[in-house]
Amino acid sequence: MAYANLVDQYSRRLFGYALTLTNDHTLSEDILQNVFLKTWAKRKKLNVHTSLQNFLFKSVYNEFINAYKKNRSTMILEHKYFESLEKAVHIHDDQSFEVIIAQITKEIQNLPPKCQQIFVLSKKEGLTNIEISEYLNVSIKTVEAQITKAFGILRKKLGNRYDLIMFLIFDRKINGLAK
């Protein structure tokens, strides 16, 4: 009841503030959720010297800074990834990067539903096999089997010419390429 009151009383204003910082609806929601969860989890240890509202606004700002730092380091990695992908694209008949990614995306969307869901959670969302197993309430072996199945289907549909690109995108052993 107290948690619900906290969320009801402050969520609208805090969300607006987070949105001004991020310009991203989803990221703002994530920041807000993290702030409320962390505040609630540490409620007994909190020593708020100013008003609770000021504390929450400062928490939103700090969470934004943390997200920004995390995203900045991720962006540097992504930039290096895309440079490697561009080089790989030139190896493959000079097709444009966008065309190749579109073909891979199309084939991912054509995977069987459960296989696609697990593959996306693993490769796009970055969840570990254990996290996927717990989230979907399936065994780890099922998760591993579905990911292996997805790579097999993608390899079959896309052919060997996309092995290097899939390796770079998904960091996975495909047709003898090492991790």
mmCIF file with all atom_site columns, C-alpha atoms in Angstrom:
data_model
loop_
_atom_site.group_PDB
_atom_site.id
_atom_site.type_symbol
_atom_site.label_atom_id
_atom_site.label_alt_id
_atom_site.label_comp_id
_atom_site.label_asym_id
_atom_site.label_entity_id
_atom_site.label_seq_id
_atom_site.pdbx_PDB_ins_code
_atom_site.Cartn_x
_atom_site.Cartn_y
_atom_site.Cartn_z
_atom_site.occupancy
_atom_site.B_iso_or_equiv
_atom_site.pdbx_formal_charge
_atom_site.auth_seq_id
_atom_site.auth_comp_id
_atom_site.auth_asym_id
_atom_site.auth_atom_id
_atom_site.pdbx_PDB_model_num
ATOM 1   C CA . MET A 1 1   ? 0.000  0.000   0.000   1.00 0.00 ? 1   MET A CA 1
ATOM 2   C CA . ALA A 1 2   ? 2.795  2.446   0.913   1.00 0.00 ? 2   ALA A CA 1
ATOM 3   C CA . TYR A 1 3   ? 4.716  1.545   -2.248  1.00 0.00 ? 3   TYR A CA 1
ATOM 4   C CA . ALA A 1 4   ? 1.632  2.151   -4.393  1.00 0.00 ? 4   ALA A CA 1
ATOM 5   C CA . ASN A 1 5   ? 1.127  5.533   -2.706  1.00 0.00 ? 5   ASN A CA 1
ATOM 6   C CA . LEU A 1 6   ? 4.751  6.462   -3.391  1.00 0.00 ? 6   LEU A CA 1
ATOM 7   C CA . VAL A 1 7   ? 4.412  5.542   -7.056  1.00 0.00 ? 7   VAL A CA 1
ATOM 8   C CA . ASP A 1 8   ? 1.022  7.255   -7.427  1.00 0.00 ? 8   ASP A CA 1
ATOM 9   C CA . GLN A 1 9   ? 2.188  10.452  -5.800  1.00 0.00 ? 9   GLN A CA 1
ATOM 10  C CA . TYR A 1 10  ? 5.483  10.924  -7.659  1.00 0.00 ? 10  TYR A CA 1
ATOM 11  C CA . SER A 1 11  ? 5.497  8.879   -10.861 1.00 0.00 ? 11  SER A CA 1
ATOM 12  C CA . ARG A 1 12  ? 3.950  11.456  -13.194 1.00 0.00 ? 12  ARG A CA 1
ATOM 13  C CA . ARG A 1 13  ? 6.328  14.283  -12.206 1.00 0.00 ? 13  ARG A CA 1
ATOM 14  C CA . LEU A 1 14  ? 9.375  12.029  -12.085 1.00 0.00 ? 14  LEU A CA 1
ATOM 15  C CA . PHE A 1 15  ? 8.534  10.512  -15.455 1.00 0.00 ? 15  PHE A CA 1
ATOM 16  C CA . GLY A 1 16  ? 8.246  13.991  -16.977 1.00 0.00 ? 16  GLY A CA 1
ATOM 17  C CA . TYR A 1 17  ? 11.624 14.897  -15.540 1.00 0.00 ? 17  TYR A CA 1
ATOM 18  C CA . ALA A 1 18  ? 13.223 11.671  -16.784 1.00 0.00 ? 18  ALA A CA 1
ATOM 19  C CA . LEU A 1 19  ? 11.745 12.281  -20.231 1.00 0.00 ? 19  LEU A CA 1
ATOM 20  C CA . THR A 1 20  ? 13.333 15.749  -20.381 1.00 0.00 ? 20  THR A CA 1
ATOM 21  C CA . LEU A 1 21  ? 16.695 14.138  -19.618 1.00 0.00 ? 21  LEU A CA 1
ATOM 22  C CA . THR A 1 22  ? 16.470 11.197  -22.010 1.00 0.00 ? 22  THR A CA 1
ATOM 23  C CA . ASN A 1 23  ? 14.067 12.134  -24.798 1.00 0.00 ? 23  ASN A CA 1
ATOM 24  C CA . ASP A 1 24  ? 13.253 8.411   -24.784 1.00 0.00 ? 24  ASP A CA 1
ATOM 25  C CA . HIS A 1 25  ? 9.933  7.106   -23.456 1.00 0.00 ? 25  HIS A CA 1
ATOM 26  C CA . THR A 1 26  ? 11.148 3.564   -22.780 1.00 0.00 ? 26  THR A CA 1
ATOM 27  C CA . LEU A 1 27  ? 14.400 4.609   -21.139 1.00 0.00 ? 27  LEU A CA 1
ATOM 28  C CA . SER A 1 28  ? 12.487 7.078   -18.951 1.00 0.00 ? 28  SER A CA 1
ATOM 29  C CA . GLU A 1 29  ? 10.168 4.292   -17.818 1.00 0.00 ? 29  GLU A CA 1
ATOM 30  C CA . ASP A 1 30  ? 13.170 2.080   -17.029 1.00 0.00 ? 30  ASP A CA 1
ATOM 31  C CA . ILE A 1 31  ? 14.847 4.852   -15.036 1.00 0.00 ? 31  ILE A CA 1
ATOM 32  C CA . LEU A 1 32  ? 11.664 5.511   -13.085 1.00 0.00 ? 32  LEU A CA 1
ATOM 33  C CA . GLN A 1 33  ? 11.145 1.833   -12.345 1.00 0.00 ? 33  GLN A CA 1
ATOM 34  C CA . ASN A 1 34  ? 14.738 1.485   -11.131 1.00 0.00 ? 34  ASN A CA 1
ATOM 35  C CA . VAL A 1 35  ? 14.421 4.527   -8.887  1.00 0.00 ? 35  VAL A CA 1
ATOM 36  C CA . PHE A 1 36  ? 11.210 3.298   -7.274  1.00 0.00 ? 36  PHE A CA 1
ATOM 37  C CA . LEU A 1 37  ? 12.532 -0.231  -6.808  1.00 0.00 ? 37  LEU A CA 1
ATOM 38  C CA . LYS A 1 38  ? 15.851 0.914   -5.336  1.00 0.00 ? 38  LYS A CA 1
ATOM 39  C CA . THR A 1 39  ? 14.133 3.442   -3.080  1.00 0.00 ? 39  THR A CA 1
ATOM 40  C CA . TRP A 1 40  ? 11.688 0.850   -1.824  1.00 0.00 ? 40  TRP A CA 1
ATOM 41  C CA . ALA A 1 41  ? 14.350 -1.803  -1.319  1.00 0.00 ? 41  ALA A CA 1
ATOM 42  C CA . LYS A 1 42  ? 16.490 0.586   0.745   1.00 0.00 ? 42  LYS A CA 1
ATOM 43  C CA . ARG A 1 43  ? 13.606 2.394   2.477   1.00 0.00 ? 43  ARG A CA 1
ATOM 44  C CA . LYS A 1 44  ? 14.664 1.354   5.984   1.00 0.00 ? 44  LYS A CA 1
ATOM 45  C CA . LYS A 1 45  ? 18.254 2.504   5.494   1.00 0.00 ? 45  LYS A CA 1
ATOM 46  C CA . LEU A 1 46  ? 17.477 5.793   3.724   1.00 0.00 ? 46  LEU A CA 1
ATOM 47  C CA . ASN A 1 47  ? 18.453 8.948   5.495   1.00 0.00 ? 47  ASN A CA 1
ATOM 48  C CA . VAL A 1 48  ? 16.728 11.693  3.524   1.00 0.00 ? 48  VAL A CA 1
ATOM 49  C CA . HIS A 1 49  ? 18.073 15.086  4.624   1.00 0.00 ? 49  HIS A CA 1
ATOM 50  C CA . THR A 1 50  ? 15.767 17.099  2.355   1.00 0.00 ? 50  THR A CA 1
ATOM 51  C CA . SER A 1 51  ? 12.287 16.334  1.148   1.00 0.00 ? 51  SER A CA 1
ATOM 52  C CA . LEU A 1 52  ? 11.429 12.942  -0.307  1.00 0.00 ? 52  LEU A CA 1
ATOM 53  C CA . GLN A 1 53  ? 10.548 14.657  -3.585  1.00 0.00 ? 53  GLN A CA 1
ATOM 54  C CA . ASN A 1 54  ? 14.021 16.212  -3.852  1.00 0.00 ? 54  ASN A CA 1
ATOM 55  C CA . PHE A 1 55  ? 15.578 12.855  -3.026  1.00 0.00 ? 55  PHE A CA 1
ATOM 56  C CA . LEU A 1 56  ? 13.558 11.133  -5.777  1.00 0.00 ? 56  LEU A CA 1
ATOM 57  C CA . PHE A 1 57  ? 14.402 13.785  -8.377  1.00 0.00 ? 57  PHE A CA 1
ATOM 58  C CA . LYS A 1 58  ? 18.092 13.467  -7.520  1.00 0.00 ? 58  LYS A CA 1
ATOM 59  C CA . SER A 1 59  ? 17.740 9.679   -7.771  1.00 0.00 ? 59  SER A CA 1
ATOM 60  C CA . VAL A 1 60  ? 16.211 10.011  -11.251 1.00 0.00 ? 60  VAL A CA 1
ATOM 61  C CA . TYR A 1 61  ? 19.102 12.236  -12.296 1.00 0.00 ? 61  TYR A CA 1
ATOM 62  C CA . ASN A 1 62  ? 21.684 9.784   -10.916 1.00 0.00 ? 62  ASN A CA 1
ATOM 63  C CA . GLU A 1 63  ? 19.969 6.857   -12.623 1.00 0.00 ? 63  GLU A CA 1
ATOM 64  C CA . PHE A 1 64  ? 20.008 8.832   -15.898 1.00 0.00 ? 64  PHE A CA 1
ATOM 65  C CA . ILE A 1 65  ? 23.758 9.455   -15.518 1.00 0.00 ? 65  ILE A CA 1
ATOM 66  C CA . ASN A 1 66  ? 24.339 5.738   -14.884 1.00 0.00 ? 66  ASN A CA 1
ATOM 67  C CA . ALA A 1 67  ? 22.279 4.815   -17.951 1.00 0.00 ? 67  ALA A CA 1
ATOM 68  C CA . TYR A 1 68  ? 24.117 7.400   -20.038 1.00 0.00 ? 68  TYR A CA 1
ATOM 69  C CA . LYS A 1 69  ? 27.534 6.055   -19.003 1.00 0.00 ? 69  LYS A CA 1
ATOM 70  C CA . LYS A 1 70  ? 26.415 2.505   -19.708 1.00 0.00 ? 70  LYS A CA 1
ATOM 71  C CA . ASN A 1 71  ? 24.961 3.466   -23.097 1.00 0.00 ? 71  ASN A CA 1
ATOM 72  C CA . ARG A 1 72  ? 28.066 5.478   -24.001 1.00 0.00 ? 72  ARG A CA 1
ATOM 73  C CA . SER A 1 73  ? 30.354 2.500   -23.465 1.00 0.00 ? 73  SER A CA 1
ATOM 74  C CA . THR A 1 74  ? 27.888 0.330   -25.369 1.00 0.00 ? 74  THR A CA 1
ATOM 75  C CA . MET A 1 75  ? 27.849 2.850   -28.222 1.00 0.00 ? 75  MET A CA 1
ATOM 76  C CA . ILE A 1 76  ? 31.646 2.655   -28.501 1.00 0.00 ? 76  ILE A CA 1
ATOM 77  C CA . LEU A 1 77  ? 31.425 -1.135  -28.710 1.00 0.00 ? 77  LEU A CA 1
ATOM 78  C CA . GLU A 1 78  ? 28.598 -0.917  -31.256 1.00 0.00 ? 78  GLU A CA 1
ATOM 79  C CA . HIS A 1 79  ? 30.635 1.496   -33.362 1.00 0.00 ? 79  HIS A CA 1
ATOM 80  C CA . LYS A 1 80  ? 33.524 -0.980  -33.480 1.00 0.00 ? 80  LYS A CA 1
ATOM 81  C CA . TYR A 1 81  ? 31.051 -3.745  -34.258 1.00 0.00 ? 81  TYR A CA 1
ATOM 82  C CA . PHE A 1 82  ? 29.577 -1.785  -37.164 1.00 0.00 ? 82  PHE A CA 1
ATOM 83  C CA . GLU A 1 83  ? 33.038 -1.018  -38.519 1.00 0.00 ? 83  GLU A CA 1
ATOM 84  C CA . SER A 1 84  ? 33.745 -4.757  -38.564 1.00 0.00 ? 84  SER A CA 1
ATOM 85  C CA . LEU A 1 85  ? 30.387 -5.415  -40.174 1.00 0.00 ? 85  LEU A CA 1
ATOM 86  C CA . GLU A 1 86  ? 31.080 -2.854  -42.894 1.00 0.00 ? 86  GLU A CA 1
ATOM 87  C CA . LYS A 1 87  ? 34.358 -4.623  -43.667 1.00 0.00 ? 87  LYS A CA 1
ATOM 88  C CA . ALA A 1 88  ? 32.528 -7.950  -43.774 1.00 0.00 ? 88  ALA A CA 1
ATOM 89  C CA . VAL A 1 89  ? 29.900 -6.500  -46.090 1.00 0.00 ? 89  VAL A CA 1
ATOM 90  C CA . HIS A 1 90  ? 32.569 -5.625  -48.645 1.00 0.00 ? 90  HIS A CA 1
ATOM 91  C CA . ILE A 1 91  ? 33.744 -9.229  -48.550 1.00 0.00 ? 91  ILE A CA 1
ATOM 92  C CA . HIS A 1 92  ? 30.245 -10.393 -49.519 1.00 0.00 ? 92  HIS A CA 1
ATOM 93  C CA . ASP A 1 93  ? 29.661 -9.145  -53.061 1.00 0.00 ? 93  ASP A CA 1
ATOM 94  C CA . ASP A 1 94  ? 29.575 -5.490  -51.992 1.00 0.00 ? 94  ASP A CA 1
ATOM 95  C CA . GLN A 1 95  ? 25.935 -5.796  -50.886 1.00 0.00 ? 95  GLN A CA 1
ATOM 96  C CA . SER A 1 96  ? 24.868 -2.927  -48.688 1.00 0.00 ? 96  SER A CA 1
ATOM 97  C CA . PHE A 1 97  ? 24.920 -3.443  -44.963 1.00 0.00 ? 97  PHE A CA 1
ATOM 98  C CA . GLU A 1 98  ? 21.233 -2.563  -44.718 1.00 0.00 ? 98  GLU A CA 1
ATOM 99  C CA . VAL A 1 99  ? 20.236 -5.231  -47.245 1.00 0.00 ? 99  VAL A CA 1
ATOM 100 C CA . ILE A 1 100 ? 22.170 -7.925  -45.401 1.00 0.00 ? 100 ILE A CA 1
ATOM 101 C CA . ILE A 1 101 ? 20.781 -6.931  -41.993 1.00 0.00 ? 101 ILE A CA 1
ATOM 102 C CA . ALA A 1 102 ? 17.282 -6.830  -43.493 1.00 0.00 ? 102 ALA A CA 1
ATOM 103 C CA . GLN A 1 103 ? 17.724 -10.371 -44.842 1.00 0.00 ? 103 GLN A CA 1
ATOM 104 C CA . ILE A 1 104 ? 18.982 -11.643 -41.497 1.00 0.00 ? 104 ILE A CA 1
ATOM 105 C CA . THR A 1 105 ? 16.150 -9.850  -39.653 1.00 0.00 ? 105 THR A CA 1
ATOM 106 C CA . LYS A 1 106 ? 13.576 -11.332 -42.045 1.00 0.00 ? 106 LYS A CA 1
ATOM 107 C CA . GLU A 1 107 ? 14.870 -14.847 -41.431 1.00 0.00 ? 107 GLU A CA 1
ATOM 108 C CA . ILE A 1 108 ? 14.857 -14.297 -37.659 1.00 0.00 ? 108 ILE A CA 1
ATOM 109 C CA . GLN A 1 109 ? 11.208 -13.247 -37.934 1.00 0.00 ? 109 GLN A CA 1
ATOM 110 C CA . ASN A 1 110 ? 10.482 -16.469 -39.855 1.00 0.00 ? 110 ASN A CA 1
ATOM 111 C CA . LEU A 1 111 ? 11.845 -18.688 -37.072 1.00 0.00 ? 111 LEU A CA 1
ATOM 112 C CA . PRO A 1 112 ? 9.294  -20.821 -35.202 1.00 0.00 ? 112 PRO A CA 1
ATOM 113 C CA . PRO A 1 113 ? 7.674  -18.678 -32.455 1.00 0.00 ? 113 PRO A CA 1
ATOM 114 C CA . LYS A 1 114 ? 9.338  -20.239 -29.387 1.00 0.00 ? 114 LYS A CA 1
ATOM 115 C CA . CYS A 1 115 ? 12.679 -20.465 -31.170 1.00 0.00 ? 115 CYS A CA 1
ATOM 116 C CA . GLN A 1 116 ? 12.422 -16.828 -32.261 1.00 0.00 ? 116 GLN A CA 1
ATOM 117 C CA . GLN A 1 117 ? 11.434 -15.647 -28.781 1.00 0.00 ? 117 GLN A CA 1
ATOM 118 C CA . ILE A 1 118 ? 14.394 -17.360 -27.117 1.00 0.00 ? 118 ILE A CA 1
ATOM 119 C CA . PHE A 1 119 ? 16.816 -16.273 -29.844 1.00 0.00 ? 119 PHE A CA 1
ATOM 120 C CA . VAL A 1 120 ? 15.744 -12.618 -29.560 1.00 0.00 ? 120 VAL A CA 1
ATOM 121 C CA . LEU A 1 121 ? 15.912 -12.678 -25.755 1.00 0.00 ? 121 LEU A CA 1
ATOM 122 C CA . SER A 1 122 ? 19.422 -14.077 -25.989 1.00 0.00 ? 122 SER A CA 1
ATOM 123 C CA . LYS A 1 123 ? 20.944 -12.199 -28.900 1.00 0.00 ? 123 LYS A CA 1
ATOM 124 C CA . LYS A 1 124 ? 19.026 -8.934  -29.009 1.00 0.00 ? 124 LYS A CA 1
ATOM 125 C CA . GLU A 1 125 ? 18.088 -8.393  -25.373 1.00 0.00 ? 125 GLU A CA 1
ATOM 126 C CA . GLY A 1 126 ? 21.330 -9.914  -24.072 1.00 0.00 ? 126 GLY A CA 1
ATOM 127 C CA . LEU A 1 127 ? 19.771 -12.189 -21.468 1.00 0.00 ? 127 LEU A CA 1
ATOM 128 C CA . THR A 1 128 ? 21.781 -15.167 -20.277 1.00 0.00 ? 128 THR A CA 1
ATOM 129 C CA . ASN A 1 129 ? 20.470 -18.699 -20.794 1.00 0.00 ? 129 ASN A CA 1
ATOM 130 C CA . ILE A 1 130 ? 19.687 -18.913 -17.079 1.00 0.00 ? 130 ILE A CA 1
ATOM 131 C CA . GLU A 1 131 ? 17.723 -15.652 -17.167 1.00 0.00 ? 131 GLU A CA 1
ATOM 132 C CA . ILE A 1 132 ? 15.752 -16.835 -20.204 1.00 0.00 ? 132 ILE A CA 1
ATOM 133 C CA . SER A 1 133 ? 15.113 -20.173 -18.532 1.00 0.00 ? 133 SER A CA 1
ATOM 134 C CA . GLU A 1 134 ? 13.716 -18.489 -15.429 1.00 0.00 ? 134 GLU A CA 1
ATOM 135 C CA . TYR A 1 135 ? 11.754 -15.870 -17.398 1.00 0.00 ? 135 TYR A CA 1
ATOM 136 C CA . LEU A 1 136 ? 10.049 -18.426 -19.673 1.00 0.00 ? 136 LEU A CA 1
ATOM 137 C CA . ASN A 1 137 ? 9.900  -21.180 -17.056 1.00 0.00 ? 137 ASN A CA 1
ATOM 138 C CA . VAL A 1 138 ? 11.734 -23.690 -19.258 1.00 0.00 ? 138 VAL A CA 1
ATOM 139 C CA . SER A 1 139 ? 14.896 -25.692 -18.713 1.00 0.00 ? 139 SER A CA 1
ATOM 140 C CA . ILE A 1 140 ? 18.318 -24.331 -19.607 1.00 0.00 ? 140 ILE A CA 1
ATOM 141 C CA . LYS A 1 141 ? 18.703 -27.265 -21.997 1.00 0.00 ? 141 LYS A CA 1
ATOM 142 C CA . THR A 1 142 ? 15.553 -26.100 -23.820 1.00 0.00 ? 142 THR A CA 1
ATOM 143 C CA . VAL A 1 143 ? 17.011 -22.598 -24.140 1.00 0.00 ? 143 VAL A CA 1
ATOM 144 C CA . GLU A 1 144 ? 20.308 -23.959 -25.463 1.00 0.00 ? 144 GLU A CA 1
ATOM 145 C CA . ALA A 1 145 ? 18.524 -26.264 -27.895 1.00 0.00 ? 145 ALA A CA 1
ATOM 146 C CA . GLN A 1 146 ? 16.333 -23.439 -29.247 1.00 0.00 ? 146 GLN A CA 1
ATOM 147 C CA . ILE A 1 147 ? 19.329 -21.133 -29.769 1.00 0.00 ? 147 ILE A CA 1
ATOM 148 C CA . THR A 1 148 ? 21.222 -23.909 -31.551 1.00 0.00 ? 148 THR A CA 1
ATOM 149 C CA . LYS A 1 149 ? 18.116 -24.635 -33.645 1.00 0.00 ? 149 LYS A CA 1
ATOM 150 C CA . ALA A 1 150 ? 17.835 -20.927 -34.543 1.00 0.00 ? 150 ALA A CA 1
ATOM 151 C CA . PHE A 1 151 ? 21.438 -20.771 -35.735 1.00 0.00 ? 151 PHE A CA 1
ATOM 152 C CA . GLY A 1 152 ? 20.938 -23.961 -37.741 1.00 0.00 ? 152 GLY A CA 1
ATOM 153 C CA . ILE A 1 153 ? 17.842 -22.569 -39.462 1.00 0.00 ? 153 ILE A CA 1
ATOM 154 C CA . LEU A 1 154 ? 19.512 -19.214 -40.132 1.00 0.00 ? 154 LEU A CA 1
ATOM 155 C CA . ARG A 1 155 ? 22.615 -20.889 -41.537 1.00 0.00 ? 155 ARG A CA 1
ATOM 156 C CA . LYS A 1 156 ? 20.457 -23.043 -43.801 1.00 0.00 ? 156 LYS A CA 1
ATOM 157 C CA . LYS A 1 157 ? 18.283 -20.120 -44.993 1.00 0.00 ? 157 LYS A CA 1
ATOM 158 C CA . LEU A 1 158 ? 21.064 -17.570 -45.413 1.00 0.00 ? 158 LEU A CA 1
ATOM 159 C CA . GLY A 1 159 ? 23.835 -19.834 -46.610 1.00 0.00 ? 159 GLY A CA 1
ATOM 160 C CA . ASN A 1 160 ? 27.532 -19.818 -45.879 1.00 0.00 ? 160 ASN A CA 1
ATOM 161 C CA . ARG A 1 161 ? 28.110 -16.357 -47.316 1.00 0.00 ? 161 ARG A CA 1
ATOM 162 C CA . TYR A 1 162 ? 26.592 -14.786 -44.199 1.00 0.00 ? 162 TYR A CA 1
ATOM 163 C CA . ASP A 1 163 ? 28.637 -16.782 -41.687 1.00 0.00 ? 163 ASP A CA 1
ATOM 164 C CA . LEU A 1 164 ? 31.144 -13.990 -41.019 1.00 0.00 ? 164 LEU A CA 1
ATOM 165 C CA . ILE A 1 165 ? 28.430 -11.375 -40.567 1.00 0.00 ? 165 ILE A CA 1
ATOM 166 C CA . MET A 1 166 ? 26.364 -13.604 -38.282 1.00 0.00 ? 166 MET A CA 1
ATOM 167 C CA . PHE A 1 167 ? 29.525 -14.364 -36.326 1.00 0.00 ? 167 PHE A CA 1
ATOM 168 C CA . LEU A 1 168 ? 30.185 -10.642 -35.884 1.00 0.00 ? 168 LEU A CA 1
ATOM 169 C CA . ILE A 1 169 ? 26.585 -9.848  -34.992 1.00 0.00 ? 169 ILE A CA 1
ATOM 170 C CA . PHE A 1 170 ? 25.897 -12.763 -32.675 1.00 0.00 ? 170 PHE A CA 1
ATOM 171 C CA . ASP A 1 171 ? 29.442 -13.690 -31.512 1.00 0.00 ? 171 ASP A CA 1
ATOM 172 C CA . ARG A 1 172 ? 28.715 -17.350 -31.987 1.00 0.00 ? 172 ARG A CA 1
ATOM 173 C CA . LYS A 1 173 ? 30.473 -20.337 -33.505 1.00 0.00 ? 173 LYS A CA 1
ATOM 174 C CA . ILE A 1 174 ? 29.024 -20.961 -36.951 1.00 0.00 ? 174 ILE A CA 1
ATOM 175 C CA . ASN A 1 175 ? 30.336 -23.543 -39.406 1.00 0.00 ? 175 ASN A CA 1
ATOM 176 C CA . GLY A 1 176 ? 33.663 -23.924 -37.663 1.00 0.00 ? 176 GLY A CA 1
ATOM 177 C CA . LEU A 1 177 ? 34.315 -20.247 -36.930 1.00 0.00 ? 177 LEU A CA 1
ATOM 178 C CA . ALA A 1 178 ? 35.715 -19.998 -33.404 1.00 0.00 ? 178 ALA A CA 1
ATOM 179 C CA . LYS A 1 179 ? 34.146 -17.876 -30.687 1.00 0.00 ? 179 LYS A CA 1
#
